Short mmCIF file of C-alpha atoms and ligand atoms in Angstrom, two decimals:
data_model
loop_
_atom_site.label_atom_id
_atom_site.label_comp_id
_atom_site.label_asym_id
_atom_site.label_seq_id
_atom_site.Cartn_x
_atom_site.Cartn_y
_atom_site.Cartn_z
CA MET A 237 54.72 -32.44 -4.13
CA ARG A 238 57.13 -29.54 -4.70
CA ASP A 239 58.29 -27.73 -1.55
CA ILE A 240 59.00 -24.00 -1.66
CA VAL A 241 61.55 -23.19 1.04
CA HIS A 242 63.59 -20.26 2.36
CA TYR A 243 66.45 -18.55 0.52
CA ILE A 244 69.28 -17.73 2.91
CA SER A 245 72.94 -16.90 2.18
CA GLY A 246 72.42 -17.28 -1.54
CA LYS A 247 70.89 -20.75 -1.49
CA SER A 248 67.67 -22.67 -0.88
CA VAL A 249 67.41 -23.67 2.75
CA LYS A 250 65.04 -26.20 4.23
CA GLY A 251 64.23 -24.76 7.62
CA ALA A 252 63.45 -26.40 10.91
CA GLY A 253 59.73 -25.65 10.61
CA THR A 254 57.39 -28.60 10.29
CA ARG A 255 54.37 -26.54 9.25
CA PHE A 256 53.56 -26.04 5.56
CA GLY A 257 50.99 -23.99 3.68
CA ASP A 258 49.23 -25.02 0.47
CA VAL A 259 50.02 -23.11 -2.71
CA PHE A 260 47.16 -23.45 -5.20
CA ASP A 261 46.87 -23.21 -8.94
CA PRO A 262 43.87 -20.81 -8.95
CA ASN A 263 43.02 -21.84 -12.52
CA THR A 264 42.29 -25.43 -11.52
CA GLY A 265 41.74 -25.13 -7.79
CA LYS A 266 44.34 -27.83 -7.16
CA VAL A 267 47.24 -27.65 -4.71
CA GLN A 268 50.43 -27.36 -6.77
CA ALA A 269 53.10 -26.98 -4.06
CA ARG A 270 53.69 -26.59 -0.34
CA VAL A 271 55.43 -23.63 1.23
CA GLN A 272 57.44 -24.11 4.38
CA LEU A 273 56.38 -21.83 7.22
CA ALA A 274 59.30 -20.45 9.20
CA THR A 275 59.93 -20.76 12.91
CA ALA A 276 61.79 -18.14 14.91
CA SER A 277 64.96 -20.22 14.53
CA ASP A 278 64.65 -20.09 10.71
CA LEU A 279 64.52 -16.32 11.01
CA GLU A 280 67.62 -16.46 13.21
CA ALA A 281 69.56 -18.15 10.41
CA ALA A 282 68.57 -15.34 8.06
CA ILE A 283 69.57 -12.72 10.62
CA GLU A 284 72.99 -14.30 11.13
CA SER A 285 73.56 -14.37 7.39
CA ALA A 286 72.45 -10.73 7.03
CA LYS A 287 74.63 -9.66 9.96
CA ALA A 288 77.71 -11.17 8.34
CA ALA A 289 77.01 -9.59 4.95
CA GLN A 290 75.69 -6.11 5.78
CA PRO A 291 78.83 -4.25 6.91
CA GLY A 292 80.74 -5.19 3.75
CA TRP A 293 77.77 -4.24 1.58
CA ALA A 294 77.36 -0.89 3.34
CA ALA A 295 81.08 -0.23 2.80
CA THR A 296 80.76 -0.97 -0.94
CA ASN A 297 80.66 2.39 -2.65
CA PRO A 298 77.21 3.46 -3.88
CA GLN A 299 78.24 3.35 -7.53
CA ARG A 300 79.18 -0.32 -7.22
CA ARG A 301 75.93 -1.02 -5.42
CA ALA A 302 74.12 0.72 -8.29
CA ARG A 303 75.88 -1.53 -10.79
CA VAL A 304 74.25 -4.56 -9.15
CA MET A 305 70.90 -2.82 -9.60
CA PHE A 306 71.61 -2.10 -13.28
CA GLU A 307 72.47 -5.75 -13.86
CA PHE A 308 69.41 -6.91 -11.91
CA LYS A 309 67.21 -4.72 -14.12
CA ARG A 310 68.76 -6.34 -17.20
CA LEU A 311 68.10 -9.80 -15.76
CA LEU A 312 64.48 -8.91 -14.98
CA GLU A 313 64.00 -7.93 -18.60
CA ALA A 314 65.75 -11.05 -19.87
CA ASN A 315 63.63 -13.31 -17.61
CA MET A 316 60.35 -11.42 -17.94
CA ASP A 317 58.42 -14.25 -19.63
CA GLU A 318 59.50 -16.93 -17.17
CA LEU A 319 58.80 -14.68 -14.17
CA ALA A 320 55.37 -13.66 -15.52
CA HIS A 321 54.31 -17.28 -16.07
CA LEU A 322 55.48 -18.27 -12.60
CA LEU A 323 53.64 -15.31 -11.09
CA SER A 324 50.40 -16.04 -12.94
CA SER A 325 50.54 -19.72 -12.04
CA GLU A 326 50.29 -18.94 -8.31
CA HIS A 327 48.38 -15.64 -8.30
CA GLY A 328 45.94 -16.24 -11.16
CA LYS A 329 46.28 -12.85 -12.85
CA VAL A 330 46.64 -12.91 -16.65
CA ILE A 331 50.18 -12.91 -18.09
CA ALA A 332 50.01 -9.31 -19.37
CA ASP A 333 49.06 -8.21 -15.85
CA SER A 334 51.90 -10.21 -14.32
CA LYS A 335 54.27 -8.46 -16.70
CA GLY A 336 52.86 -5.14 -15.48
CA ASP A 337 53.49 -6.28 -11.88
CA ILE A 338 57.14 -7.04 -12.70
CA GLN A 339 57.56 -3.89 -14.80
CA ARG A 340 56.35 -1.59 -12.01
CA GLY A 341 58.86 -3.21 -9.67
CA LEU A 342 61.57 -2.92 -12.29
CA GLU A 343 60.92 0.82 -12.43
CA VAL A 344 61.75 1.06 -8.72
CA ILE A 345 65.01 -0.75 -9.49
CA GLU A 346 65.69 1.90 -12.17
CA PHE A 347 65.10 4.53 -9.51
CA ALA A 348 67.47 2.68 -7.16
CA CYS A 349 70.16 2.75 -9.88
CA GLY A 350 70.43 6.47 -9.07
CA ILE A 351 71.47 5.75 -5.49
CA PRO A 352 74.84 7.55 -5.63
CA HIS A 353 72.95 10.76 -6.32
CA LEU A 354 70.08 9.98 -3.93
CA LEU A 355 72.39 9.45 -0.96
CA LYS A 356 74.26 12.72 -1.33
CA GLY A 357 74.11 14.74 1.87
CA GLU A 358 73.77 18.48 2.33
CA TYR A 359 76.57 20.92 3.04
CA THR A 360 76.65 24.44 4.40
CA THR A 361 79.92 26.31 4.38
CA GLY A 362 80.43 29.21 6.80
CA ALA A 363 77.50 28.42 9.07
CA GLY A 364 79.50 30.32 11.72
CA PRO A 365 83.06 31.65 11.91
CA GLY A 366 85.14 28.82 10.43
CA ILE A 367 82.24 26.45 10.85
CA ASP A 368 80.88 24.09 8.20
CA VAL A 369 77.88 21.78 8.59
CA TYR A 370 77.20 18.67 6.56
CA SER A 371 74.81 15.76 6.70
CA MET A 372 75.19 12.19 5.60
CA ARG A 373 72.76 9.31 5.19
CA SER A 374 73.72 5.88 6.52
CA PRO A 375 71.91 2.57 6.12
CA LEU A 376 69.97 1.27 9.13
CA GLY A 377 71.54 -2.21 9.08
CA ILE A 378 69.16 -5.15 8.79
CA VAL A 379 65.63 -4.30 7.68
CA ALA A 380 62.64 -6.46 6.74
CA GLY A 381 59.66 -6.42 4.38
CA ILE A 382 56.36 -8.29 4.74
CA THR A 383 54.35 -8.40 1.53
CA PRO A 384 50.80 -9.27 0.33
CA PHE A 385 49.78 -11.81 -2.30
CA ASN A 386 48.47 -9.39 -4.87
CA PHE A 387 51.76 -7.94 -6.21
CA PRO A 388 54.37 -10.62 -5.49
CA ALA A 389 56.98 -8.93 -7.72
CA MET A 390 56.31 -5.19 -7.53
CA ILE A 391 55.88 -4.80 -3.77
CA PRO A 392 59.00 -6.78 -2.75
CA MET A 393 60.94 -4.63 -5.25
CA TRP A 394 59.43 -1.39 -3.86
CA MET A 395 61.08 -2.39 -0.63
CA PHE A 396 64.28 -4.34 -1.22
CA GLY A 397 65.24 -2.30 -4.32
CA VAL A 398 65.58 0.88 -2.28
CA ALA A 399 66.71 -0.72 1.01
CA ILE A 400 69.55 -2.70 -0.55
CA ALA A 401 70.73 0.18 -2.76
CA CYS A 402 70.97 2.24 0.45
CA GLY A 403 73.39 -0.34 1.92
CA ASN A 404 71.05 -2.38 4.13
CA ALA A 405 70.64 -6.13 4.31
CA PHE A 406 67.03 -7.15 3.68
CA ILE A 407 64.86 -9.98 4.96
CA LEU A 408 61.77 -10.55 2.83
CA LYS A 409 58.75 -12.41 4.19
CA PRO A 410 56.50 -12.79 1.14
CA SER A 411 52.88 -13.88 1.06
CA GLU A 412 52.53 -17.60 1.68
CA ARG A 413 49.94 -17.74 -1.11
CA ASP A 414 52.36 -16.98 -4.00
CA PRO A 415 55.87 -17.41 -2.62
CA SER A 416 57.85 -18.51 -5.70
CA VAL A 417 58.49 -15.23 -7.53
CA PRO A 418 60.13 -13.55 -4.51
CA VAL A 419 62.63 -16.43 -4.37
CA ARG A 420 63.36 -16.06 -8.11
CA LEU A 421 63.95 -12.34 -7.58
CA ALA A 422 66.48 -13.13 -4.84
CA GLU A 423 68.23 -15.63 -7.13
CA LEU A 424 68.43 -13.01 -9.87
CA MET A 425 69.85 -10.46 -7.40
CA LYS A 426 72.61 -12.97 -6.62
CA GLU A 427 73.20 -13.50 -10.33
CA ALA A 428 73.44 -9.71 -10.68
CA GLY A 429 76.34 -9.71 -8.23
CA LEU A 430 74.69 -9.17 -4.84
CA PRO A 431 76.78 -10.76 -2.08
CA ASP A 432 75.15 -13.71 -0.30
CA GLY A 433 73.19 -12.75 2.80
CA VAL A 434 72.28 -9.21 1.69
CA LEU A 435 68.86 -10.45 0.52
CA ASN A 436 67.29 -13.40 2.35
CA VAL A 437 63.77 -14.73 1.84
CA VAL A 438 62.02 -16.28 4.83
CA GLN A 439 58.74 -18.00 3.97
CA GLY A 440 56.01 -18.02 6.55
CA ASP A 441 52.88 -16.70 8.17
CA LYS A 442 52.04 -14.94 11.44
CA GLU A 443 54.73 -16.82 13.36
CA ALA A 444 57.45 -15.49 11.03
CA VAL A 445 55.92 -11.99 11.08
CA ASP A 446 55.86 -11.89 14.88
CA ALA A 447 59.47 -13.09 15.04
CA ILE A 448 60.46 -10.26 12.66
CA LEU A 449 58.55 -7.67 14.67
CA ASP A 450 60.18 -8.70 17.93
CA HIS A 451 63.73 -9.25 16.71
CA PRO A 452 66.12 -6.68 18.17
CA ASP A 453 68.51 -6.81 15.19
CA ILE A 454 65.86 -5.71 12.70
CA LYS A 455 65.82 -1.92 12.63
CA ALA A 456 62.91 -1.21 10.31
CA VAL A 457 59.89 -3.07 8.95
CA SER A 458 57.95 -2.27 5.82
CA PHE A 459 54.56 -3.95 5.57
CA VAL A 460 51.88 -4.03 2.88
CA GLY A 461 48.63 -5.96 3.36
CA SER A 462 45.18 -5.59 4.87
CA SER A 463 44.48 -2.79 7.36
CA ASP A 464 43.87 -4.73 10.57
CA ILE A 465 47.16 -6.58 10.13
CA ALA A 466 48.93 -3.38 9.05
CA HIS A 467 47.76 -1.71 12.24
CA TYR A 468 48.88 -4.68 14.34
CA VAL A 469 52.30 -4.76 12.62
CA TYR A 470 52.70 -1.02 13.10
CA GLN A 471 51.89 -1.11 16.82
CA ARG A 472 53.96 -4.19 17.63
CA GLY A 473 56.93 -3.05 15.55
CA VAL A 474 56.94 0.46 17.03
CA ALA A 475 56.62 -0.98 20.55
CA ALA A 476 59.78 -2.97 19.82
CA GLY A 477 61.56 0.29 18.90
CA LYS A 478 61.55 -0.12 15.12
CA ARG A 479 60.84 2.27 12.32
CA VAL A 480 57.63 0.93 10.69
CA GLN A 481 55.67 1.82 7.59
CA ALA A 482 52.53 -0.31 7.20
CA MET A 483 50.30 0.09 4.16
CA GLY A 484 46.75 -1.26 4.47
CA GLY A 485 43.57 -1.85 2.50
CA ALA A 486 41.61 0.44 0.25
CA LYS A 487 38.23 1.36 -1.17
CA ASN A 488 38.95 3.73 -4.02
CA HIS A 489 36.25 5.92 -5.55
CA GLY A 490 35.92 7.16 -9.12
CA ILE A 491 33.94 10.41 -9.20
CA VAL A 492 32.19 11.07 -12.52
CA LEU A 493 31.11 14.67 -13.15
CA PRO A 494 28.37 15.38 -15.73
CA ASP A 495 30.89 16.78 -18.23
CA ALA A 496 33.15 13.68 -18.25
CA ASP A 497 34.00 11.92 -21.51
CA LEU A 498 31.76 8.94 -20.75
CA ASP A 499 33.14 6.52 -23.34
CA GLN A 500 36.67 6.99 -22.05
CA THR A 501 35.48 6.95 -18.43
CA VAL A 502 33.64 3.65 -18.88
CA ALA A 503 36.65 2.04 -20.55
CA ASP A 504 38.83 3.27 -17.67
CA LEU A 505 36.37 2.17 -14.99
CA VAL A 506 35.94 -1.32 -16.37
CA GLY A 507 39.72 -1.86 -16.52
CA ALA A 508 40.25 -0.40 -13.06
CA ALA A 509 37.36 -2.25 -11.38
CA TYR A 510 37.68 -5.68 -12.97
CA GLY A 511 41.36 -5.87 -14.01
CA SER A 512 43.29 -8.46 -12.00
CA ALA A 513 39.85 -9.62 -10.74
CA GLY A 514 39.72 -6.47 -8.59
CA GLU A 515 42.62 -7.72 -6.45
CA ARG A 516 44.51 -4.43 -6.54
CA CYS A 517 44.83 -1.93 -3.73
CA MET A 518 44.48 0.76 -6.40
CA ALA A 519 41.42 -0.80 -8.08
CA LEU A 520 38.35 1.43 -8.45
CA PRO A 521 35.49 -0.57 -6.89
CA VAL A 522 33.19 2.43 -6.28
CA VAL A 523 31.93 4.76 -9.00
CA VAL A 524 30.26 7.98 -7.91
CA PRO A 525 28.25 9.66 -10.66
CA VAL A 526 27.10 13.21 -9.89
CA GLY A 527 23.43 13.56 -10.85
CA ASP A 528 20.95 10.87 -11.88
CA LYS A 529 21.33 11.78 -15.55
CA THR A 530 25.05 11.01 -15.34
CA ALA A 531 24.28 7.80 -13.43
CA GLU A 532 21.81 6.56 -16.04
CA ALA A 533 24.07 7.41 -18.98
CA LEU A 534 27.00 5.75 -17.24
CA LYS A 535 25.00 2.60 -16.48
CA GLU A 536 23.82 2.36 -20.05
CA LYS A 537 27.41 2.31 -21.28
CA LEU A 538 28.74 0.13 -18.45
CA LEU A 539 26.38 -2.77 -19.10
CA PRO A 540 27.59 -3.70 -22.61
CA ALA A 541 31.20 -3.12 -21.55
CA ILE A 542 30.77 -5.58 -18.68
CA ALA A 543 28.96 -8.06 -20.93
CA GLY A 544 32.01 -7.96 -23.21
CA LEU A 545 34.43 -8.97 -20.45
CA ARG A 546 36.14 -12.30 -20.92
CA VAL A 547 37.05 -14.23 -17.80
CA GLY A 548 39.61 -16.94 -18.49
CA VAL A 549 42.62 -18.86 -17.27
CA SER A 550 45.67 -16.74 -16.67
CA THR A 551 47.44 -18.01 -19.80
CA ASP A 552 44.48 -17.06 -22.03
CA THR A 553 45.82 -14.02 -23.88
CA ASP A 554 42.28 -12.90 -24.75
CA ALA A 555 41.06 -12.96 -21.14
CA HIS A 556 40.55 -9.64 -19.36
CA TYR A 557 41.03 -11.24 -15.98
CA GLY A 558 41.62 -14.62 -14.38
CA PRO A 559 40.66 -16.41 -11.18
CA VAL A 560 41.01 -14.95 -7.69
CA VAL A 561 43.75 -16.27 -5.46
CA THR A 562 42.06 -18.92 -3.30
CA ALA A 563 38.74 -20.68 -2.75
CA ALA A 564 38.44 -18.88 0.59
CA HIS A 565 38.82 -15.51 -1.12
CA LYS A 566 36.24 -16.46 -3.77
CA ALA A 567 33.81 -17.43 -0.98
CA LYS A 568 34.45 -14.12 0.80
CA ILE A 569 33.74 -12.08 -2.34
CA GLU A 570 30.54 -14.03 -3.00
CA SER A 571 29.41 -13.55 0.58
CA TYR A 572 29.84 -9.79 0.14
CA ILE A 573 27.61 -10.01 -2.95
CA ASP A 574 24.99 -11.88 -0.86
CA LEU A 575 25.26 -9.17 1.79
CA GLY A 576 24.91 -6.35 -0.77
CA VAL A 577 21.60 -7.86 -1.87
CA LYS A 578 20.47 -8.18 1.75
CA GLU A 579 21.45 -4.60 2.49
CA GLY A 580 19.19 -3.41 -0.32
CA ALA A 581 21.62 -2.45 -3.08
CA GLU A 582 20.39 -3.25 -6.58
CA LEU A 583 22.32 -6.18 -8.08
CA ILE A 584 22.43 -5.55 -11.82
CA VAL A 585 25.11 -8.03 -12.90
CA ASP A 586 25.65 -11.09 -10.71
CA GLY A 587 29.02 -12.84 -10.86
CA ARG A 588 28.23 -15.49 -8.24
CA GLY A 589 28.44 -19.14 -9.21
CA PHE A 590 30.51 -18.39 -12.31
CA LYS A 591 32.00 -21.55 -13.84
CA LEU A 592 34.61 -21.56 -16.57
CA GLN A 593 34.05 -24.49 -18.88
CA GLY A 594 36.83 -27.06 -18.51
CA HIS A 595 38.05 -25.32 -15.34
CA GLU A 596 35.11 -25.87 -13.03
CA GLY A 597 37.37 -26.18 -9.97
CA GLY A 598 39.07 -22.81 -10.63
CA PHE A 599 38.51 -19.83 -8.33
CA PHE A 600 36.62 -17.68 -10.84
CA VAL A 601 34.17 -14.92 -9.97
CA GLY A 602 32.14 -13.25 -12.71
CA PRO A 603 31.99 -9.46 -13.05
CA THR A 604 29.43 -7.98 -10.69
CA LEU A 605 27.69 -4.60 -10.70
CA PHE A 606 25.59 -2.99 -7.97
CA ASP A 607 23.61 0.26 -8.24
CA HIS A 608 22.10 2.40 -5.46
CA VAL A 609 24.85 1.55 -2.98
CA LYS A 610 24.59 3.72 0.16
CA PRO A 611 27.31 4.91 2.56
CA GLU A 612 25.71 3.13 5.53
CA MET A 613 26.03 -0.29 3.86
CA LYS A 614 28.76 -2.61 5.12
CA THR A 615 29.51 -3.63 1.53
CA TYR A 616 30.35 0.03 0.83
CA GLN A 617 32.39 0.57 3.97
CA GLU A 618 34.54 -2.54 3.65
CA GLU A 619 37.06 -3.69 1.08
CA ILE A 620 35.74 -6.56 -1.07
CA PHE A 621 38.90 -7.04 -3.18
CA GLY A 622 37.11 -8.78 -6.04
CA PRO A 623 35.52 -8.04 -9.43
CA VAL A 624 32.63 -6.08 -7.91
CA LEU A 625 31.81 -2.52 -8.99
CA GLN A 626 29.41 -0.47 -6.85
CA ILE A 627 27.57 2.61 -8.10
CA ALA A 628 27.01 5.13 -5.29
CA ARG A 629 24.87 7.94 -6.73
CA THR A 630 25.24 11.53 -5.54
CA GLN A 631 23.47 14.76 -6.42
CA SER A 632 26.29 17.30 -6.10
CA PHE A 633 30.04 17.83 -6.21
CA GLU A 634 30.03 18.39 -2.43
CA GLU A 635 28.24 15.11 -1.80
CA ALA A 636 30.66 13.34 -4.13
CA ILE A 637 33.85 14.71 -2.55
CA ALA A 638 32.49 13.85 0.92
CA LEU A 639 32.30 10.11 0.13
CA PRO A 640 36.03 9.34 -0.29
CA THR A 641 36.89 12.03 2.27
CA LYS A 642 34.79 10.43 5.00
CA HIS A 643 35.61 6.82 4.10
CA GLN A 644 37.82 4.89 6.53
CA TYR A 645 40.29 4.17 3.70
CA GLY A 646 42.18 6.84 1.79
CA ASN A 647 44.46 5.07 -0.65
CA GLY A 648 43.52 6.28 -4.14
CA VAL A 649 40.73 8.24 -5.81
CA ALA A 650 40.00 9.41 -9.34
CA ILE A 651 37.88 12.17 -10.83
CA PHE A 652 36.62 12.13 -14.41
CA THR A 653 35.82 15.57 -15.80
CA ARG A 654 36.72 18.15 -18.44
CA ASN A 655 36.51 20.92 -15.85
CA GLY A 656 40.02 21.88 -14.71
CA GLU A 657 38.78 24.11 -11.91
CA ALA A 658 36.65 21.33 -10.38
CA ALA A 659 39.45 18.80 -10.74
CA ARG A 660 41.95 21.13 -9.09
CA GLU A 661 39.64 21.82 -6.19
CA PHE A 662 38.91 18.12 -5.82
CA ALA A 663 42.64 17.24 -5.72
CA ALA A 664 43.28 19.92 -3.10
CA ARG A 665 40.41 19.02 -0.78
CA VAL A 666 39.90 15.25 -0.96
CA GLU A 667 41.28 13.32 2.04
CA VAL A 668 43.06 10.62 0.06
CA GLY A 669 46.78 9.99 -0.53
CA MET A 670 46.89 9.41 -4.31
CA VAL A 671 44.63 11.26 -6.75
CA GLY A 672 43.99 10.63 -10.45
CA ILE A 673 42.52 13.28 -12.73
CA ASN A 674 41.11 11.33 -15.66
CA VAL A 675 43.61 8.63 -14.62
CA PRO A 676 41.78 5.65 -13.12
CA ILE A 677 44.70 3.97 -11.30
CA PRO A 678 46.98 6.77 -10.12
CA VAL A 679 49.88 4.63 -8.91
CA PRO A 680 52.71 7.16 -8.75
CA VAL A 681 55.82 6.57 -10.87
CA ALA A 682 58.82 5.11 -9.03
CA TYR A 683 60.59 8.44 -8.47
CA HIS A 684 57.51 9.83 -6.74
CA THR A 685 56.15 8.00 -3.76
CA PHE A 686 53.33 5.56 -2.96
CA GLY A 687 51.15 5.77 0.10
CA GLY A 688 47.58 6.31 1.24
CA TRP A 689 45.96 8.16 4.13
CA LYS A 690 43.80 7.16 7.08
CA ARG A 691 43.46 3.36 7.52
CA SER A 692 45.30 2.77 4.24
CA ALA A 693 48.68 3.51 5.81
CA PHE A 694 50.18 3.60 9.30
CA GLY A 695 53.50 5.33 9.87
CA ASP A 696 54.95 8.46 8.38
CA MET A 697 56.95 7.58 5.34
CA ASN A 698 55.75 6.25 2.00
CA GLN A 699 57.09 3.53 -0.28
CA HIS A 700 59.84 4.23 -2.86
CA GLY A 701 60.88 7.59 -4.28
CA PRO A 702 62.81 9.98 -2.01
CA GLU A 703 60.63 8.93 0.97
CA GLY A 704 61.82 5.35 0.50
CA VAL A 705 65.42 6.49 0.71
CA ARG A 706 64.61 8.39 3.90
CA PHE A 707 62.85 5.36 5.37
CA TYR A 708 65.85 3.06 4.87
CA THR A 709 68.53 5.50 6.05
CA LYS A 710 69.29 7.57 9.10
CA VAL A 711 70.74 11.01 8.88
CA LYS A 712 73.78 12.28 10.74
CA THR A 713 74.68 15.96 10.83
CA VAL A 714 78.27 17.04 11.46
CA THR A 715 79.22 20.55 12.59
CA GLN A 716 82.96 21.10 12.19
CA ARG A 717 85.56 23.73 12.97
CA TRP A 718 89.24 23.27 12.23
CA PRO A 719 91.99 24.94 14.32
CA SER A 720 93.09 28.04 12.41
CA GLY A 721 96.30 28.57 14.31
CA GLY A 722 95.10 32.06 15.35
CA ALA A 723 93.71 33.32 18.66
CA ALA A 724 91.66 30.83 20.65
CA VAL A 725 87.92 31.02 20.01
CA ASP A 726 85.82 31.81 23.10
CA SER A 727 84.02 28.75 24.39
CA SER A 728 80.70 29.40 25.96
CA PHE A 729 78.69 27.86 28.78
CA ILE A 730 75.44 28.81 27.13
CA ILE A 731 73.87 27.07 24.11
CA PRO A 732 75.67 28.32 20.99
CA THR A 733 73.64 30.71 18.83
CA MET A 734 74.53 32.15 15.42
CA LYS A 735 74.87 35.91 15.59
P1 NAD B 61 47.14 -9.91 4.36
O1 NAD B 61 47.02 -8.80 5.33
O2 NAD B 61 46.31 -11.13 4.55
O3 NAD B 61 48.66 -10.44 4.32
C1 NAD B 61 49.75 -9.56 4.18
C2 NAD B 61 50.95 -10.16 4.88
O4 NAD B 61 50.67 -10.29 6.27
C3 NAD B 61 51.32 -11.55 4.39
O5 NAD B 61 52.72 -11.63 4.26
C4 NAD B 61 50.80 -12.47 5.48
O6 NAD B 61 51.58 -13.63 5.63
C5 NAD B 61 50.89 -11.61 6.71
N1 NAD B 61 49.86 -11.95 7.72
C6 NAD B 61 48.63 -12.45 7.47
N2 NAD B 61 47.95 -12.60 8.63
C7 NAD B 61 48.77 -12.18 9.62
C8 NAD B 61 48.62 -12.07 11.05
N3 NAD B 61 47.49 -12.44 11.66
N4 NAD B 61 49.66 -11.57 11.74
C9 NAD B 61 50.79 -11.19 11.14
N5 NAD B 61 50.98 -11.27 9.80
C10 NAD B 61 49.97 -11.76 9.04
O7 NAD B 61 46.91 -9.28 2.91
P2 NAD B 61 46.74 -10.03 1.52
O8 NAD B 61 45.42 -10.69 1.46
O9 NAD B 61 47.95 -10.83 1.21
O10 NAD B 61 46.76 -8.79 0.51
C11 NAD B 61 45.62 -8.05 0.19
C12 NAD B 61 45.50 -6.83 1.05
O11 NAD B 61 46.65 -5.99 0.89
C13 NAD B 61 44.33 -5.95 0.64
O12 NAD B 61 43.73 -5.43 1.80
C14 NAD B 61 44.97 -4.84 -0.17
O13 NAD B 61 44.26 -3.62 -0.22
C15 NAD B 61 46.24 -4.67 0.58
N6 NAD B 61 47.25 -4.01 -0.24
C16 NAD B 61 47.59 -2.73 0.09
C17 NAD B 61 48.50 -2.05 -0.67
C18 NAD B 61 48.91 -0.65 -0.33
O14 NAD B 61 49.95 -0.21 -0.76
N7 NAD B 61 48.13 0.07 0.46
C19 NAD B 61 49.10 -2.68 -1.77
C20 NAD B 61 48.74 -3.99 -2.06
C21 NAD B 61 47.81 -4.65 -1.29
#
């Protein structure tokens, strides 16, 4: 059995830990490898390596650091096929989707290539007599990222791309369910010229996470995963004096107004609800038609579109989506479908018990559709994270905007309409962090910033974009006056004010 281990100081390192986690092939249901789960002493080795490397890296001028990022981007492109196959083999998403995962991370690397410009400080000349003020941004030192299973390439790159370009050393603790791609990314960073120790990968579970959160040498922690864990990570990390951003779960709504282009909307909804088997934090698992006429027309078009979906193994280039990540996750999704029926929602398409011929052991779930889903239902309130679309009917714009606004999660939302005035009002009023107007999955481009509201994100600063640079740096402001050789300037015992 293949063992997936840590990556410290530019090489594979078998740690002291004796615990291992199973890594499955979701297409077959079989265990394909074991991942070593770190102890606190394994983390210590990564910290020591990062400590030795970080000062030299921070002292490397930003343009040289950017050159490593340019080369890394080239290597990502050159290795795209290999990376995508590796990613699909552990995650289960289809190859085209894995390429999208890598591509969205690559775009953050492109953003990080602009680091010399992004790190420029501000300068004010003549803030007082002979006084100039300037600010500079410095790296924090050693920082860490803890990532979920569903984007094993993009999310690590959201974090380490920006953190490393800023001059930090980075410790990545990837999901134990698909740990191989993060190691390949670290190897490619080394190949791109990154000094050993600037990027270390520590495999593990809660024990490794807790060690990261408590370690005094780690100055900031970026987390992405489910909300309860995000909240825990935020509280424990902040209590230990760290800067923490912790992104959580989601339940994104797609509002459909009566004037929407229904053919386009249905195509968008089906891709956004069922793509990647619904295992995206920006998936659209709830559709909110306004008016019963809209609901009926939408349903009529959704049914054949869902019937046309092809579920297949991740290497099947004709498949729309593949298996979910583990048997436990498949069971959880199916139990939510059971619960939806019990709660009184109308199950129109049932994906339970789906078997793919020749791959009966695979973790497949068929596309599922519920109608008449109500806000008081648990299956509406909670994140299912599977190929399950729920129709929650409303009778007015106000009722529709209230649903995502009142929901515990506030990651993404979309509105489908031809009415610019309604869309503009919706974007201004809805209590959600990322809004799409006729765009079903409004993941912001790399030079903007990613982050939800409410229980979808704890902490103040978002991922990537200018907020990412702020998260991974601290600002210092210098106020200077040089002796002019003239009369002495009066010093004061009161707080200086600018007249
Ligand atoms: P998860 O919360 O189970 O795991 C995330 C990370 O936390 C992993 O590295 C895992 O090892 C670690 N972890 C798990 N249990 C822990 C514990 N008890 N204590 C400390 N650490 C622990 O999430 P997942 O299943 O890997 O990913 C799916 C979730 O992530 C979904 O809820 C999804 O919405 C969310 N997500 C959010 C975003 C976003 O940006 N808001 C993006 C992607 C995924």
